[in-house]
Amino acid sequence: MIAKVIGNSKIYGEIEVGGAKNAALPIVAATLATSRKVILERVPNLSDVKEMISMLEKAGMNISLNGNSASFFVKNLDGNLSEVSSKIRASILLLGPLALKTGHAFLSYPGGCAIGKRPVDLHLNGLRKLGFKISMGDKVIEATPIHHPKDVQIYLDFPSVGATEHLMITASIMNETTTVLSNCAREPEVIELQDFLNSAGAKVIGAGTTKIKIVGVPRLSGSHFKIMGDRIEVGTYVIAAMAGEGEVTIKGVKPSTVNFLNFLCKLGGDVKVGEHFVIVKPSRLSAFNISTAPYPGFPTDLQPQATVLACKANGISKITENIFENRFGHVRELEKMGAKIERLENSIKVKGSRQFKAARLLGKDLRETAAITIAAALADGVSEIENFEIMFRGYENVIEKLDRIGIKIVM
Ligand code: EPZ
């Protein structure tokens, strides 16, 4: 799909963010571990979430979607998903719980993507520590719970969000097994997963810190759970408003999850965080240096968008990407619009005070396409973005929300 983005946008308006994609995906995967009905509210209408739901249906779950609510019921599960191509990286989260529930699970490797090869070694080594036999074919991973350890200590070599979540879900239904994850991810979505698991009868403590303890129970019951607002969606719209020196109110925010706003304020951004909203006022930005890092560091999922901000700030900024090995795909597209960016190893130096010019652009990854959409909205003229539909993976009702803050997209 090619989207036309009308330039010279005056960014002004009010929107409400949807449920967090990166909380919904692990929580939907975790419904596999339950044994009674689960109702989830604020399930975002996103293609990645629909993909996860369709994989669960193929495994035999009974799921019904009604707007942003969904009900899940585990029926007779089939552990063999080897024929189901996993278009989303998060599908790996199904492996552990499915193997426990069915005795044997087969899953095709989750896709890599534009931002990196995305290995799953931390996931699989953790499952081995939990007593699983893992066999890795060319296209399919096989997991079989072989023995049932009483006490398990797993140290993650990297605080992987997915590996932390995968092992939390799996360990939560290993009856009488006590598992301690160390050096685990501290993202707000990990806390949200702990809250969901415990709402269904799990015994998980420590999410949000580097050590999580899980005492396995025989089974999880059901739950009625509302998913938190999407902090990366908030950050994307805040950056759009700041780059366009606009005024935007964003609702649906959980203030404790948007720590990156403190950083954006230090650049001269005028951003006020209220009870469940954020107000951005016009402000001139000074150049900045950021290095992406695991939470509570600056999120890698806002790095492409921050690059656009750097193009508009006063002076020369430096951005370092420490999480993914190939997450500067947006640089080439921004250069087509007149950005002046110098590539270093895993850093870029960005010249500020640039005026973007309209161009024909190509979206290759979710957050990169969000970044070039912001730049195109501020460019002189009408730009075209090929593969714009990537945005429907992670930004709910994105065309309508962009329109509400003054950014016109014509599909
Ligand atoms: C989650 O991905 C998010 N996705 C990503 O958001 C986010 O960028 C990432 O965490 C980092 O915050 C979801 O939550 C669905 P990781 P995940 O495991 O879990 C390496 C978006 O745009 N690694 O924390 O896949 C890996 O290669 C997406 O919304 C291993 O080496 O990220 C990467 O370099 C993009 N071995 C680093 O760790 C493993 O077994 C961080 O990956 C696992 C990961």
Tab-separated table of N, CA, C and O and ligand atoms in Angstrom, residues 21-22 25 89 115 118-123 158 160-162 300-301 323-324 327 366-367, ligand 1:
chain	number	residue	atom	x	y	z
A	21	LYS	N	0.652	-2.822	22.591
A	21	LYS	CA	0.954	-4.018	21.764
A	21	LYS	C	1.879	-4.961	22.534
A	21	LYS	O	1.656	-6.164	22.584
A	22	ASN	N	2.937	-4.383	23.160
A	22	ASN	CA	3.959	-5.228	23.772
A	22	ASN	C	3.598	-5.743	25.157
A	22	ASN	O	4.375	-6.464	25.768
A	25	LEU	N	0.642	-8.813	23.575
A	25	LEU	CA	1.193	-10.033	22.966
A	25	LEU	C	1.581	-11.086	24.017
A	25	LEU	O	1.127	-12.241	23.917
A	89	ARG	N	7.478	-12.210	15.814
A	89	ARG	CA	8.589	-12.602	16.680
A	89	ARG	C	8.068	-13.168	17.989
A	89	ARG	O	8.599	-14.138	18.536
A	115	ILE	N	15.253	-5.192	11.769
A	115	ILE	CA	16.129	-4.563	12.776
A	115	ILE	C	17.176	-5.517	13.328
A	115	ILE	O	18.040	-5.116	14.100
A	118	ARG	N	17.441	-11.402	15.547
A	118	ARG	CA	16.492	-11.758	16.604
A	118	ARG	C	16.609	-13.242	17.035
A	118	ARG	O	15.716	-14.036	16.844
A	119	PRO	N	17.757	-13.685	17.525
A	119	PRO	CA	17.903	-15.093	17.968
A	119	PRO	C	17.007	-15.400	19.168
A	119	PRO	O	16.458	-14.485	19.780
A	120	VAL	N	16.848	-16.676	19.472
A	120	VAL	CA	16.012	-17.087	20.620
A	120	VAL	C	16.797	-17.962	21.599
A	120	VAL	O	16.207	-18.707	22.385
A	121	ASP	N	18.138	-17.846	21.581
A	121	ASP	CA	18.959	-18.712	22.436
A	121	ASP	C	18.647	-18.524	23.924
A	121	ASP	O	18.607	-19.490	24.688
A	122	LEU	N	18.351	-17.290	24.339
A	122	LEU	CA	18.067	-17.053	25.772
A	122	LEU	C	16.758	-17.748	26.180
A	122	LEU	O	16.633	-18.287	27.274
A	123	HIS	N	15.802	-17.749	25.250
A	123	HIS	CA	14.528	-18.450	25.517
A	123	HIS	C	14.795	-19.950	25.700
A	123	HIS	O	14.354	-20.559	26.675
A	158	PHE	N	21.467	-11.451	28.760
A	158	PHE	CA	21.007	-10.115	28.375
A	158	PHE	C	19.585	-9.958	28.909
A	158	PHE	O	18.807	-10.914	28.866
A	160	SER	N	16.644	-9.794	28.211
A	160	SER	CA	15.714	-9.928	27.078
A	160	SER	C	14.270	-9.845	27.564
A	160	SER	O	13.861	-10.606	28.466
A	161	VAL	N	13.493	-8.946	26.957
A	161	VAL	CA	12.075	-8.794	27.333
A	161	VAL	C	11.332	-10.102	27.043
A	161	VAL	O	10.672	-10.669	27.911
A	162	GLY	N	11.478	-10.602	25.846
A	162	GLY	CA	10.733	-11.809	25.456
A	162	GLY	C	11.129	-13.024	26.250
A	162	GLY	O	10.278	-13.804	26.696
A	300	THR	N	14.612	1.590	22.811
A	300	THR	CA	15.011	1.433	21.409
A	300	THR	C	13.821	1.660	20.475
A	300	THR	O	13.987	2.116	19.341
A	301	ASP	N	12.604	1.400	20.968
A	301	ASP	CA	11.417	1.542	20.109
A	301	ASP	C	11.049	2.995	19.824
A	301	ASP	O	10.139	3.255	19.040
A	323	ILE	N	20.655	-1.904	21.406
A	323	ILE	CA	19.821	-3.104	21.561
A	323	ILE	C	19.799	-3.959	20.305
A	323	ILE	O	19.981	-5.166	20.355
A	324	PHE	N	19.566	-3.328	19.147
A	324	PHE	CA	19.487	-4.101	17.898
A	324	PHE	C	20.619	-3.707	16.967
A	324	PHE	O	21.031	-2.557	16.915
A	327	ARG	N	19.194	-1.098	13.342
A	327	ARG	CA	17.984	-0.302	13.541
A	327	ARG	C	18.167	1.150	13.099
A	327	ARG	O	17.600	2.071	13.647
A	366	LEU	N	8.347	-1.305	11.712
A	366	LEU	CA	7.251	-0.560	12.342
A	366	LEU	C	7.674	0.821	12.826
A	366	LEU	O	7.101	1.850	12.430
A	367	ARG	N	8.702	0.887	13.651
A	367	ARG	CA	9.043	2.174	14.295
A	367	ARG	C	9.749	3.097	13.295
A	367	ARG	O	9.591	4.313	13.350
B	1	EPZ	C1	10.634	-6.779	22.732
B	1	EPZ	O1	11.206	-7.570	21.711
B	1	EPZ	C2	9.671	-5.847	22.010
B	1	EPZ	N1	8.642	-6.638	21.338
B	1	EPZ	C3	10.438	-5.011	20.995
B	1	EPZ	O2	9.504	-4.104	20.385
B	1	EPZ	C4	11.495	-4.197	21.747
B	1	EPZ	O3	12.254	-3.448	20.823
B	1	EPZ	C5	12.424	-5.167	22.503
B	1	EPZ	O4	11.638	-6.000	23.395
B	1	EPZ	C6	13.460	-4.418	23.336
B	1	EPZ	O5	12.815	-3.577	24.251
B	1	EPZ	C7	7.641	-7.165	22.076
B	1	EPZ	O6	7.568	-7.014	23.284
B	1	EPZ	C8	6.610	-7.950	21.321
B	1	EPZ	P1	14.630	-8.685	23.399
B	1	EPZ	P2	12.118	-8.858	22.090
B	1	EPZ	O7	14.489	-10.149	23.548
B	1	EPZ	O8	11.567	-9.506	23.291
B	1	EPZ	C9	18.781	-10.155	21.756
B	1	EPZ	C10	8.404	-3.044	18.598
B	1	EPZ	O9	8.730	-2.283	17.666
B	1	EPZ	N2	18.312	-11.510	22.094
B	1	EPZ	O10	14.624	-7.818	24.620
B	1	EPZ	O11	12.300	-9.660	20.862
B	1	EPZ	C11	18.018	-9.583	20.572
B	1	EPZ	O12	18.573	-10.017	19.355
B	1	EPZ	C12	9.302	-4.223	18.954
B	1	EPZ	O13	7.350	-2.927	19.271
B	1	EPZ	C13	19.199	-12.571	21.987
B	1	EPZ	O14	20.357	-12.396	21.622
B	1	EPZ	O15	13.478	-8.137	22.439
B	1	EPZ	C14	18.180	-8.092	20.762
B	1	EPZ	O16	19.418	-7.685	20.242
B	1	EPZ	C15	10.605	-4.235	18.163
B	1	EPZ	N3	18.758	-13.830	22.284
B	1	EPZ	C16	18.182	-7.941	22.285
B	1	EPZ	O17	18.472	-9.259	22.821
B	1	EPZ	C17	17.477	-14.069	22.700
B	1	EPZ	O18	17.131	-15.231	22.984
B	1	EPZ	C18	16.857	-7.467	22.854
B	1	EPZ	O19	15.890	-8.397	22.491
B	1	EPZ	C19	16.584	-12.970	22.791
B	1	EPZ	C20	17.019	-11.700	22.480
